Coordinates of C-alpha atoms in Angstrom, one line a residue:
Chain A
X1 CA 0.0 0.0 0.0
X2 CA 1.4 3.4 -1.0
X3 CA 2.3 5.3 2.1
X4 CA 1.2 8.8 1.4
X5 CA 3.6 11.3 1.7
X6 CA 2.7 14.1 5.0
X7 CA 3.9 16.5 2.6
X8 CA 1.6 15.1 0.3
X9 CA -1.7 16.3 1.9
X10 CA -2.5 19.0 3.9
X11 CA -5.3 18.1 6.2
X12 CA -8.0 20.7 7.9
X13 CA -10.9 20.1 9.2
X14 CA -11.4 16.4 8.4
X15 CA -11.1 16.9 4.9
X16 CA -7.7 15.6 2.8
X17 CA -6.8 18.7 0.7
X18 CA -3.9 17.6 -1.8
X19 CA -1.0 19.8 -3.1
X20 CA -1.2 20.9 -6.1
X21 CA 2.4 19.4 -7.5
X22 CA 0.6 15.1 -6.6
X23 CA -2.7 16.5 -8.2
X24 CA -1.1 17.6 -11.6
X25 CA 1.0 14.7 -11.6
X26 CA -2.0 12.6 -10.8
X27 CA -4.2 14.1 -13.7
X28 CA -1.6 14.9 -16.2
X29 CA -2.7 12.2 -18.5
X30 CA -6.2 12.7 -18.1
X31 CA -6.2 16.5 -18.9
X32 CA -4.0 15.9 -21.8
X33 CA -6.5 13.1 -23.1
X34 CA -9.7 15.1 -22.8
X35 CA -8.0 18.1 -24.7
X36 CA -6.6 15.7 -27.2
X37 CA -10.4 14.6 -27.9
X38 CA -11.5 18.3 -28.2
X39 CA -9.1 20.1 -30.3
X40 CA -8.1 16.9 -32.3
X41 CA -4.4 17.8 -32.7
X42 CA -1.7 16.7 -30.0
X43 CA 0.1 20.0 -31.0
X44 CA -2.5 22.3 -29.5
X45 CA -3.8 19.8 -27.1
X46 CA -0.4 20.4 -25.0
X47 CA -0.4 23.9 -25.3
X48 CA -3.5 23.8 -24.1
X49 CA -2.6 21.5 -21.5
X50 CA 0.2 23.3 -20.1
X51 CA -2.3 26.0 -20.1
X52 CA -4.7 24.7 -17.9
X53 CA -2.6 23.9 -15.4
X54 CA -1.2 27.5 -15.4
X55 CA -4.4 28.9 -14.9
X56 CA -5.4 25.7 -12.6
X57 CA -2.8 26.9 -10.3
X58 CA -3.5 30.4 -10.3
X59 CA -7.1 29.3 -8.8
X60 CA -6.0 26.5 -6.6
X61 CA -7.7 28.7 -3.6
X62 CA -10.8 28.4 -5.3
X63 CA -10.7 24.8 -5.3
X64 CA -13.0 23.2 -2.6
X65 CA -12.3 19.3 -2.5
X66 CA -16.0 18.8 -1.2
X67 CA -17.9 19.8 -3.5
X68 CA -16.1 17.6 -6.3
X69 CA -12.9 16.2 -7.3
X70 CA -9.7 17.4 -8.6
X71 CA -9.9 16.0 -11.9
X72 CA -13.4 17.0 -12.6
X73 CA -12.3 20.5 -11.6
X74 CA -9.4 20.4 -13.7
X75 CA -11.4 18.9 -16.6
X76 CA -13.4 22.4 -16.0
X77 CA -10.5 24.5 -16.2
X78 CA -9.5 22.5 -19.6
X79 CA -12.7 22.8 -21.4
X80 CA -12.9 26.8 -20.1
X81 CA -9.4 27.0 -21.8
X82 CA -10.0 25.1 -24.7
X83 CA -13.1 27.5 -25.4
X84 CA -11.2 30.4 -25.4
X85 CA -8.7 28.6 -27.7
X86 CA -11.4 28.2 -30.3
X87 CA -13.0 31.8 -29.7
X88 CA -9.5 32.8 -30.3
X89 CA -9.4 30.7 -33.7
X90 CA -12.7 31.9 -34.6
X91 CA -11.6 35.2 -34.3
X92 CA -8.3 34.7 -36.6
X93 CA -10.6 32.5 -39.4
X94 CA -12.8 35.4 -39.8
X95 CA -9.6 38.2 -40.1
X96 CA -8.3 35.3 -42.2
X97 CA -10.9 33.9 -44.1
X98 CA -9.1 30.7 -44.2
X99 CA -10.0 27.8 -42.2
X100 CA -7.2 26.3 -40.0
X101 CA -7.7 22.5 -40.0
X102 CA -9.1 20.5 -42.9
X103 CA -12.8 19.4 -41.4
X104 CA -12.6 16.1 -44.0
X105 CA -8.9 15.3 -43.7
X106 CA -6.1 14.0 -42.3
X107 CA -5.8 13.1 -38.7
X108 CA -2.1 12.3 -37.0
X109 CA -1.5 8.6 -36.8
X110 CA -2.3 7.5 -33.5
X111 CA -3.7 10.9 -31.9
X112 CA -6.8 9.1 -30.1
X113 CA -4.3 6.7 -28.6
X114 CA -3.8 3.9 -30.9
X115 CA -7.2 3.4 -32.1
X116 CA -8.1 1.5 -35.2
X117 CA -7.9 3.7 -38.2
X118 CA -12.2 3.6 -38.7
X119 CA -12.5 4.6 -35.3
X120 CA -9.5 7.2 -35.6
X121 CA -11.1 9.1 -38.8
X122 CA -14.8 8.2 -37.4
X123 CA -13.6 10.3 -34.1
X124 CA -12.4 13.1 -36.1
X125 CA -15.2 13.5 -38.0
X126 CA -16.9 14.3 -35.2
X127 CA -17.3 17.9 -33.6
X128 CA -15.7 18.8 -30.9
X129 CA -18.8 19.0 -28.5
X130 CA -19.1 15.4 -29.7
X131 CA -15.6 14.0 -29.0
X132 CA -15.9 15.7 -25.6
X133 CA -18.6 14.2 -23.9
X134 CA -16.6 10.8 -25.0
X135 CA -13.8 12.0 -23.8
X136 CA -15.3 12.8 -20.7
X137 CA -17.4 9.9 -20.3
X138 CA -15.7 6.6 -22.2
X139 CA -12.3 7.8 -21.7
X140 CA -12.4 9.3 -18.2
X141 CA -15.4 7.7 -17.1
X142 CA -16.4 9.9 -15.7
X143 CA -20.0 9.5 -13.7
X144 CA -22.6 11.0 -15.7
X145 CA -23.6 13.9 -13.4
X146 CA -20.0 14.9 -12.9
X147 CA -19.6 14.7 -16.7
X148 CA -22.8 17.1 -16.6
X149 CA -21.4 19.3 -14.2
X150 CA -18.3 19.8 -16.7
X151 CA -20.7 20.2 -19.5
X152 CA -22.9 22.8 -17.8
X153 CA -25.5 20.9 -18.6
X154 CA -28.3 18.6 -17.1
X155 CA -27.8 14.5 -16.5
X156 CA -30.4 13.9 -19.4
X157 CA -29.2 16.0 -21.3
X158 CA -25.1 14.6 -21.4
X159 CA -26.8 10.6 -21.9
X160 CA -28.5 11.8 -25.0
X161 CA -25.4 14.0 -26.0
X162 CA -23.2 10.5 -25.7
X163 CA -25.8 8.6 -27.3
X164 CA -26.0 10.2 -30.4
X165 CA -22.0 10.8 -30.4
X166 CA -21.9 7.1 -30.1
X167 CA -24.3 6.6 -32.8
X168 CA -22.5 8.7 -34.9
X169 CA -19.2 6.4 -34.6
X170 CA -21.3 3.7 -35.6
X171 CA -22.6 5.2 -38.8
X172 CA -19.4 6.3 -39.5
X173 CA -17.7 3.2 -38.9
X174 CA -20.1 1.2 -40.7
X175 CA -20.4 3.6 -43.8
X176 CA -16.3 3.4 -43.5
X177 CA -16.3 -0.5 -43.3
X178 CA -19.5 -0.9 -46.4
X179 CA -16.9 1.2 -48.3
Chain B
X3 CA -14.3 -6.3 -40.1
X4 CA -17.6 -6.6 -38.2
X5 CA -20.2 -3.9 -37.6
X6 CA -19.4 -2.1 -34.8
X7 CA -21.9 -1.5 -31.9
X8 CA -21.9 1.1 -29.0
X9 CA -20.5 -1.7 -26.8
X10 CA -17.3 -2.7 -29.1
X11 CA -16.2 1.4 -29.8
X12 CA -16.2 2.1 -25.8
X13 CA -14.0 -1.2 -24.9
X14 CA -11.5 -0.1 -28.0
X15 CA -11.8 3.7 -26.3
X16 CA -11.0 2.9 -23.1
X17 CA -8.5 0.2 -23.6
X18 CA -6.5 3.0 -25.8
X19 CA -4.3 5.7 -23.6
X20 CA -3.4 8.7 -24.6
X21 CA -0.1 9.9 -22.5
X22 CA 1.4 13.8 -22.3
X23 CA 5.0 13.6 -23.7
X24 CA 8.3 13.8 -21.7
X25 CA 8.1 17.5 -22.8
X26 CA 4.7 18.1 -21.7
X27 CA 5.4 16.2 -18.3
X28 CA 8.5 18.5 -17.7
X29 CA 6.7 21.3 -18.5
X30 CA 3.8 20.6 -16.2
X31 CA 5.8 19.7 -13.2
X32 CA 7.9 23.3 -13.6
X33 CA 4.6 24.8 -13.2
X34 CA 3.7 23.1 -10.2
X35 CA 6.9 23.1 -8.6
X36 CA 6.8 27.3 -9.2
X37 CA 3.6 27.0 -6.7
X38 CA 4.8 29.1 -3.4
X39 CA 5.1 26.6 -0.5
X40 CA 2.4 29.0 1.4
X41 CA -0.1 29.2 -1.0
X42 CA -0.8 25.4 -1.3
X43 CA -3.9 23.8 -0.7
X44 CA -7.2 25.6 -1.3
X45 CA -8.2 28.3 1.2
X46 CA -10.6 27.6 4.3
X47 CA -11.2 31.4 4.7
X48 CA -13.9 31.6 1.9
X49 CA -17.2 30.8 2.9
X50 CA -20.0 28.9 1.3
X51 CA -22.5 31.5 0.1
X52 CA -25.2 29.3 1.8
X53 CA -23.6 29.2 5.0
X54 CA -22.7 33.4 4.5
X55 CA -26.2 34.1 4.3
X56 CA -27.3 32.2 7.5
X57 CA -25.2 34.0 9.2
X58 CA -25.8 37.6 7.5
X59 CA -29.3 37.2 7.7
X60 CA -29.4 36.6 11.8
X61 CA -26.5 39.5 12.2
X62 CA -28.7 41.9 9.8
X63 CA -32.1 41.4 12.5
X64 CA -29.5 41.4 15.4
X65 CA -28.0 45.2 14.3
X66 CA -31.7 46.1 13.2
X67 CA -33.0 45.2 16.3
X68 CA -29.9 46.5 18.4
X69 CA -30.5 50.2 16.7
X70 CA -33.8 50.4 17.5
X71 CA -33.3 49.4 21.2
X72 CA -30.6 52.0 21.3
X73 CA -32.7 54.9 19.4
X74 CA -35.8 53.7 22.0
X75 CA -34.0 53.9 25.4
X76 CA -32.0 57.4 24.0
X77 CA -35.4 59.1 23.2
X78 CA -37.6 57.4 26.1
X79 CA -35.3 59.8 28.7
X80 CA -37.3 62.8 28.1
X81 CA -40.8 61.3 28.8
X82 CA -43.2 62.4 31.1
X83 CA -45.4 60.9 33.9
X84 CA -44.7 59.3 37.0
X85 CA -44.9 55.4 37.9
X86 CA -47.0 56.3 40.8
X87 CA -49.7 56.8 39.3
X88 CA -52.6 54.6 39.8
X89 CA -52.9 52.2 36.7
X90 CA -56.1 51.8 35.3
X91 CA -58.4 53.0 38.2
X92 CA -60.6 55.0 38.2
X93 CA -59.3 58.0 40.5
X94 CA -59.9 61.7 41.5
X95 CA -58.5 64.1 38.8
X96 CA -57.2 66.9 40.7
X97 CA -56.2 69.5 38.4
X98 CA -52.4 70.7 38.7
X99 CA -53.4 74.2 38.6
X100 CA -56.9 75.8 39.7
X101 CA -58.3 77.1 35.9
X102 CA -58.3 81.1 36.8
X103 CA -61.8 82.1 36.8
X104 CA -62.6 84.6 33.6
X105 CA -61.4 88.2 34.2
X106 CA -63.4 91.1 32.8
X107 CA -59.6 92.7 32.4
X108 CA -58.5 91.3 29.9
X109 CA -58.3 93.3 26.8
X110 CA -56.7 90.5 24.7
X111 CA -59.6 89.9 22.1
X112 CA -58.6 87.0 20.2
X113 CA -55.5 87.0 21.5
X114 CA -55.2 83.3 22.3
X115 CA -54.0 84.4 26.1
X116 CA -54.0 82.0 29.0
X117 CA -56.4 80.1 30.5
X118 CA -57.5 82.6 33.0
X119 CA -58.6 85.0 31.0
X120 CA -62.1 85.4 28.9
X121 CA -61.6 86.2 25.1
X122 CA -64.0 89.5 24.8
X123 CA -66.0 89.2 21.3
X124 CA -64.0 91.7 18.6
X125 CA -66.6 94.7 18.3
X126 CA -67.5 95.7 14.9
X127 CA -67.5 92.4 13.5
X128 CA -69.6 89.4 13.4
X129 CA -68.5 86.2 15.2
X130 CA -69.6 83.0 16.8
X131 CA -68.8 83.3 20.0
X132 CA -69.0 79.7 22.0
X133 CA -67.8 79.1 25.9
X134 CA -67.7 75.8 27.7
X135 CA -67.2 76.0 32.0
X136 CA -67.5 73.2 34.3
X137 CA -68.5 73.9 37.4
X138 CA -67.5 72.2 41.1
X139 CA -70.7 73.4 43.0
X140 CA -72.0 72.5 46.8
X141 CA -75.3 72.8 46.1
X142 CA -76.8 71.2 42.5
X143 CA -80.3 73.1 42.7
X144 CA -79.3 76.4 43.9
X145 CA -76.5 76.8 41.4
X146 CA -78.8 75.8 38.8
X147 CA -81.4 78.6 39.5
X148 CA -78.8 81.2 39.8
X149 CA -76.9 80.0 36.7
X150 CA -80.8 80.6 34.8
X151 CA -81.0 83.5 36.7
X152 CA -78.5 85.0 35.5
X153 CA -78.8 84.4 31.7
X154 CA -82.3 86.1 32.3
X155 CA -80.4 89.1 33.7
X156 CA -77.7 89.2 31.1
X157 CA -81.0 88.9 28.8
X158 CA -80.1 85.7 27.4
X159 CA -82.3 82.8 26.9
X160 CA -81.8 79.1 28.3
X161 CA -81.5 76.7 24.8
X162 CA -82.0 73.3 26.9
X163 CA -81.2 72.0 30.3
X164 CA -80.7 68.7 31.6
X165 CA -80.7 68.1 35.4
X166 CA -80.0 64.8 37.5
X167 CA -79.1 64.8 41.0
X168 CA -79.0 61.3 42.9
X169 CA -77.8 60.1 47.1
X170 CA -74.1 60.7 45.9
X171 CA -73.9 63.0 43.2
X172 CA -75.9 65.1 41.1
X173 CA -75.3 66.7 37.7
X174 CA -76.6 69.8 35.3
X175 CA -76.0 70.5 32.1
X176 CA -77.6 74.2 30.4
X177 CA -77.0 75.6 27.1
X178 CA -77.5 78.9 27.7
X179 CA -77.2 82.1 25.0
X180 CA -76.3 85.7 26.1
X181 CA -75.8 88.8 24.5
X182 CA -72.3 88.5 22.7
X183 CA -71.4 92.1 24.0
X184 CA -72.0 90.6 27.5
X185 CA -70.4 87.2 27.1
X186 CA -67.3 88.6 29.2
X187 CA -69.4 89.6 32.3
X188 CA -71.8 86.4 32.1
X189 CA -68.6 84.5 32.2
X190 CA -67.5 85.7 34.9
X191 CA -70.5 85.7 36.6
X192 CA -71.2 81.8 35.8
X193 CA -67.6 80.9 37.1
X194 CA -68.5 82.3 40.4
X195 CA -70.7 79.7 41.0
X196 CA -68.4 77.2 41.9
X197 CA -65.0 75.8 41.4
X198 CA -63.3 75.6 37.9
X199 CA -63.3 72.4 36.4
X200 CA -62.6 72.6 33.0
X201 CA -63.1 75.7 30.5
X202 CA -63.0 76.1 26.5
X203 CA -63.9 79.4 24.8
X204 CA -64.0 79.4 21.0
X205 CA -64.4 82.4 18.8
X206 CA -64.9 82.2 14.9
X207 CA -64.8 85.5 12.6
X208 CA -67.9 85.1 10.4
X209 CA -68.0 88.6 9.3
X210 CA -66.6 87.6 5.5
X211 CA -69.9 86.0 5.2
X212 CA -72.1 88.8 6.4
X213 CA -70.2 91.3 4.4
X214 CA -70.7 88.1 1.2
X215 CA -74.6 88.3 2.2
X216 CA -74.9 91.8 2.4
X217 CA -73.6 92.1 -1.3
X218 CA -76.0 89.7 -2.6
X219 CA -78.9 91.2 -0.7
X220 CA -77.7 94.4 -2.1
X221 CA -77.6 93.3 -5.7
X222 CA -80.9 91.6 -5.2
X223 CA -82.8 95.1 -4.7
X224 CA -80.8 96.4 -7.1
X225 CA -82.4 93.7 -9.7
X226 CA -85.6 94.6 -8.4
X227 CA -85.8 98.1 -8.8
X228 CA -84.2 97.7 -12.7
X229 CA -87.3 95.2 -13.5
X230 CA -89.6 97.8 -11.7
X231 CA -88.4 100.2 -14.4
X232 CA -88.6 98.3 -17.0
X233 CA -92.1 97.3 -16.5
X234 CA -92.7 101.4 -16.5
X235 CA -91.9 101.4 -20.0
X236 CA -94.7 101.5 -22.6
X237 CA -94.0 99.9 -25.2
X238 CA -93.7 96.4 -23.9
X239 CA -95.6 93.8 -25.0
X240 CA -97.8 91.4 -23.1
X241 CA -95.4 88.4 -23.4
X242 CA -92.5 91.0 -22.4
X243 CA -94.2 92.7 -19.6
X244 CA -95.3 88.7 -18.6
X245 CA -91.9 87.7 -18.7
X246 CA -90.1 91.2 -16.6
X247 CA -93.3 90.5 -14.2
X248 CA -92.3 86.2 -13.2
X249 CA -88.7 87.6 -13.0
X250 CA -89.6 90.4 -10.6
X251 CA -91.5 87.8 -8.4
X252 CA -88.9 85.1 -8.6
X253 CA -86.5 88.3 -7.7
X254 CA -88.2 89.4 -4.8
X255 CA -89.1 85.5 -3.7
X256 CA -85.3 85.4 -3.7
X257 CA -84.8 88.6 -1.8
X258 CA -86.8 87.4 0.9
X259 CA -85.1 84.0 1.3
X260 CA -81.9 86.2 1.6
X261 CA -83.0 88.1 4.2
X262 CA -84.6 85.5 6.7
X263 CA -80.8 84.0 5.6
X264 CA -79.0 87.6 7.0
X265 CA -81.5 87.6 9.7
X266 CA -81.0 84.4 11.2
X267 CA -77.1 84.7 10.8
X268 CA -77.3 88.2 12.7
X269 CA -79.2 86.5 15.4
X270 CA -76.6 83.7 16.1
X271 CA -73.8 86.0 16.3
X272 CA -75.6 88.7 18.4
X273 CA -75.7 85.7 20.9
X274 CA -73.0 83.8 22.6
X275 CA -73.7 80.0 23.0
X276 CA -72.5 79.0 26.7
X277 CA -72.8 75.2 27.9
X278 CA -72.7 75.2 31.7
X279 CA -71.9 71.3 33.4
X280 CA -72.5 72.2 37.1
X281 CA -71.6 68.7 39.3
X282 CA -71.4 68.2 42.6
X283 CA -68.4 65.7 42.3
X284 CA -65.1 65.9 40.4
X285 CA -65.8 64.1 37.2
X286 CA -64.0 60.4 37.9
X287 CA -61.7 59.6 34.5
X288 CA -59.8 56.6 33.8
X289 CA -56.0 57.9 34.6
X290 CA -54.0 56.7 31.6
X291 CA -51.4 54.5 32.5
X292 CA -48.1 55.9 32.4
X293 CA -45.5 54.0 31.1
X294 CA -42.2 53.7 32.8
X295 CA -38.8 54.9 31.0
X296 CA -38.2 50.7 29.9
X297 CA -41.9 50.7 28.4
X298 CA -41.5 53.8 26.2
X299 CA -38.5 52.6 25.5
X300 CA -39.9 49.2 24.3
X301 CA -42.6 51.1 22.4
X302 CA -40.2 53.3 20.8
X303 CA -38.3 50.2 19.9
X304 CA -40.8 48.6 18.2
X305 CA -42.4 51.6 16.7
X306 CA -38.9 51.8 14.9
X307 CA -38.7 48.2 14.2
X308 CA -42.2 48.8 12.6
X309 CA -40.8 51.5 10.4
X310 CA -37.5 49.1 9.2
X311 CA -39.9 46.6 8.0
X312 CA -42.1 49.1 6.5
X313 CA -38.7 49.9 4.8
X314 CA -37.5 46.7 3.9
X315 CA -41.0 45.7 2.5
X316 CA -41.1 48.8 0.8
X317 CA -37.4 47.7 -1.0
X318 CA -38.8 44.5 -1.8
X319 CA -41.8 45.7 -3.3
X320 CA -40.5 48.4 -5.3
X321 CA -37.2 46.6 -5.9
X322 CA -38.5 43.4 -6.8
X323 CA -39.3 43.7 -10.1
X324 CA -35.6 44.8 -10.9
X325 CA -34.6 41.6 -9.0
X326 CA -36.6 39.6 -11.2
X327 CA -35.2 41.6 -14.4
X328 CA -32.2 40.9 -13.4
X329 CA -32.5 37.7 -12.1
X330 CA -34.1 36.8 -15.8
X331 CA -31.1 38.8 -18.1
X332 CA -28.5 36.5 -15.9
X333 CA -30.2 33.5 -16.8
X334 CA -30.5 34.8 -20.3
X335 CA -26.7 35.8 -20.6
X336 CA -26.1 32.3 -19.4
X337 CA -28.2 30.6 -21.3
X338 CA -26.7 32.8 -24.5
X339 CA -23.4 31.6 -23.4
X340 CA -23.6 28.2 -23.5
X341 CA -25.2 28.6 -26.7
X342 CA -22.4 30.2 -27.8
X343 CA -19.9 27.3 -26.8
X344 CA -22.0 24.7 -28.1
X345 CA -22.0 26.2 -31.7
X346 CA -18.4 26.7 -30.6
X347 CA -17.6 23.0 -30.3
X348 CA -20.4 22.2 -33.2
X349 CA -18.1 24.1 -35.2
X350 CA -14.4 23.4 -34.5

């Protein structure tokens, strides 16, 4: 059994409080997944992650291990920065008036972990509001009113979101395979 | 390869990891390491907003209540009465001061002067005079005949009388009218029939009216006497010297009305209206209860406490529809938001 470390925790009022240094080394993986799913590139996904924990630091105080835990809080503080990541990309299309990332196209080899090439080009089809709630609730499995919570939206509402997303996958596949 | 079902993609999800590089691991742990060694660990300072309104909301009343306690005792110093007074008995009302009886001195017409003094009507213009005494008298009967005696004298004339006497006590009561240029004097007189009670004297200037229905009456005869001169003319017809004659009747019909009007107003201000209670006993009256300097205090209290919910309710009222305004353009904003990120992530 892992002894945990005194300077691990910080204890008050009957309530284990972790430092922030065995959290982000705890949820590293996680955080990096989830953006991986959103933003579909690895390249922006760790910007993005390195990000979050900036900004996940700067509100540690905020953080009240109560009322959830530290990964769904930190999956919070991802999907907050991966919106302004895309309000920022918005922003630069429309100055532009060139789309950054090819909607039909190529995906990097291996960027959803290894999956099988139908699943891989069936999960970038998706949109990003799609690949997240699988993110949050295949591949963090996540409960489904902590995945809600994230969301900002209601319990019903995330089961259908999934369900269709998962649909979706299956058309996709299926279409891919008939082909 | 097979079809694939909802069952088959989430195993192949789950079973696949997606790790941070090296690079990404470094970078991650510099940031956490940068974390000063005090600032770990969330705060226990900030309150839950639940809990910070069950404590405002008690500490709010407590301060409310506390100010008007203070603002109570503060202006409940300066009250009058005395504890030792009886509470809620009947008992013996004693005045402070023996009423001065009315003083045919006094030159102070309308003059609002002291007690002791009788207001003397203003000559030269109409006014209803009105005087009120109360009387502490030995002897119920023979006060009574001199008090009618006396408005006979003064050439007054008694309006009603009403007279009880019993084994214990005994009671008049006249409404009496004298001359007004005598009022003073008859005052006088009438208080020297016993001990001052109680005394009111009232004086109204009417003579705005009189001079109102003198002009009317005055433009009345005037009409008259043009009809009368018209109807001296000629050359009227019938149907004209019909018509001037109804108006001159309905003109002097009108005249007369007018003057029983000036007559009877003449005759109530001519007279003064005295009311004369003659009693053989101090009049027993429920003492009001005086309260103490922690009652008033108390009352004052809560009469302020009255007036900060009158205020809060008040806020609520009036503000309560801003609440709700606000309340809904919150929601709105945050339903426009997630809106916003949803066609967001549709769209990325």
């Amino acid at each position: 059994m892992r002894r945990r470390r005194i300077s691990d925790v910080h204890v008050v009022a009957e309530v284990e409080v972790p430092s922030f240094e065995s959290v982000a080394e705890r949820h590293l993986d996680d955080v990096h997944a989830y953006l991986v799913y959103l933003t579909r590139s690895r390249e922006v996904a760790e910007e993005l992650t390195a990000e979050t924990f900036e900004r996940a630091l700067r509100q540690w105080r905020r953080f009240d291990p109560r009322r959830g835990s530290a990964r769904t809080w930190l999956c919070r503080v991802a999907r907050s920065t991966a919106l302004d990541h895309f309000r920022a990309e918005e922003r630069r299309r429309r100055r532009e008036r060139a789309y950054a990332a090819d909607v039909s196209g190529a995906v990097e080899d291996g960027l959803f972990g290894g999956l099988s090439p139908e699943l891989e080009r069936a999960l970038a089809a998706l949109s990003a509001g799609e690949r997240e709630v699988i993110a949050l609730r295949v591949l963090l499995d996540l409960e489904i009113d902590t995945a809600a919570r994230v969301l900002g939206i209601s319990s019903t509402a995330c089961t259908t979101r999934l369900s269709r997303a998962l649909k979706k996958l299956e058309e996709r596949m299926s279409a891919d395979v008939a082909a | 390869m097979s079809q694939p079902d909802h069952e088959s993609i989430v195993d192949e999800i789950r079973s696949a990891r997606i790790a941070a590089s090296p690079e990404l691991r470094g970078r991650v742990r510099a940031i956490a390491a940068s974390a000063p060694a005090a600032e770990v660990g969330p705060s226990r300072r900030e309150l839950p907003w639940r809990r910070l309104v069950l404590v405002l909301v008690p500490a709010c009343a407590a301060v409310a209540a506390a100010v008007a306690l203070a603002v109570g005792l503060s202006s409940s110093g300066n009250g009058g009465g005395s504890e030792g007074v009886a509470r809620g008995e009947l008992a013996r009302q004693a005045p402070a001061q023996p009423p001065q009886p009315f003083s045919a001195d006094s030159k102070a017409a309308g003059s609002g002067s002291s007690g002791g003094t009788a207001l003397p009507a203003t000559a030269g213009r109409a006014q209803l005079y009105e005087a009120e005494l109360t009387l502490k008298i030995a002897d119920l009967s023979a006060a009574t005949k001199r008090a009618l005696r006396l408005t006979h004298d003064f050439d007054g004339y008694v309006r009603s009388v009403e007279y009880g006497s019993g084994s214990e006590r005994g009671s008049a009561s006249l409404v009496v009218r004298v001359p007004v240029g005598s009022v003073q004097e008859a005052l006088l007189r009438y208080s020297a029939l016993g001990q001052i009670l109680d005394q009111h004297v009232s004086i109204r200037d009417v003579q705005p009216q009189v001079d109102r229905r003198f002009r009317q009456l005055q433009a009345q005869r005037d009409l008259i006497a043009k009809l009368q001169a018209e109807l001296e003319s000629p050359s009227l017809t019938s149907a004209e010297r019909a018509q001037l004659e109804a108006r001159l009747v309905a003109a002097r019909r009108q005249l007369v009305v007018l003057q029983k009007q000036q007559a009877a107003f003449e005759r109530q201000t001519s007279y003064a209206t005295v009311s004369l209670d003659l009693r053989t006993r101090d009049k027993a009256v429920v003492v009001p209860h005086e309260p103490g300097r922690i009652g008033r205090a108390l009352h004052r209290s809560g009469e302020i406490v009255a007036d900060e919910a009158k205020v809060l309710v008040y806020v609520l009222v009036v503000g309560a529809p801003f609440f709700v305004l606000g309340a809904v353009a919150i929601g709105g904003l945050s339903v426009r938001r997630r809106r916003r990120e949803e066609r967001l992530l549709a769209t990325s």
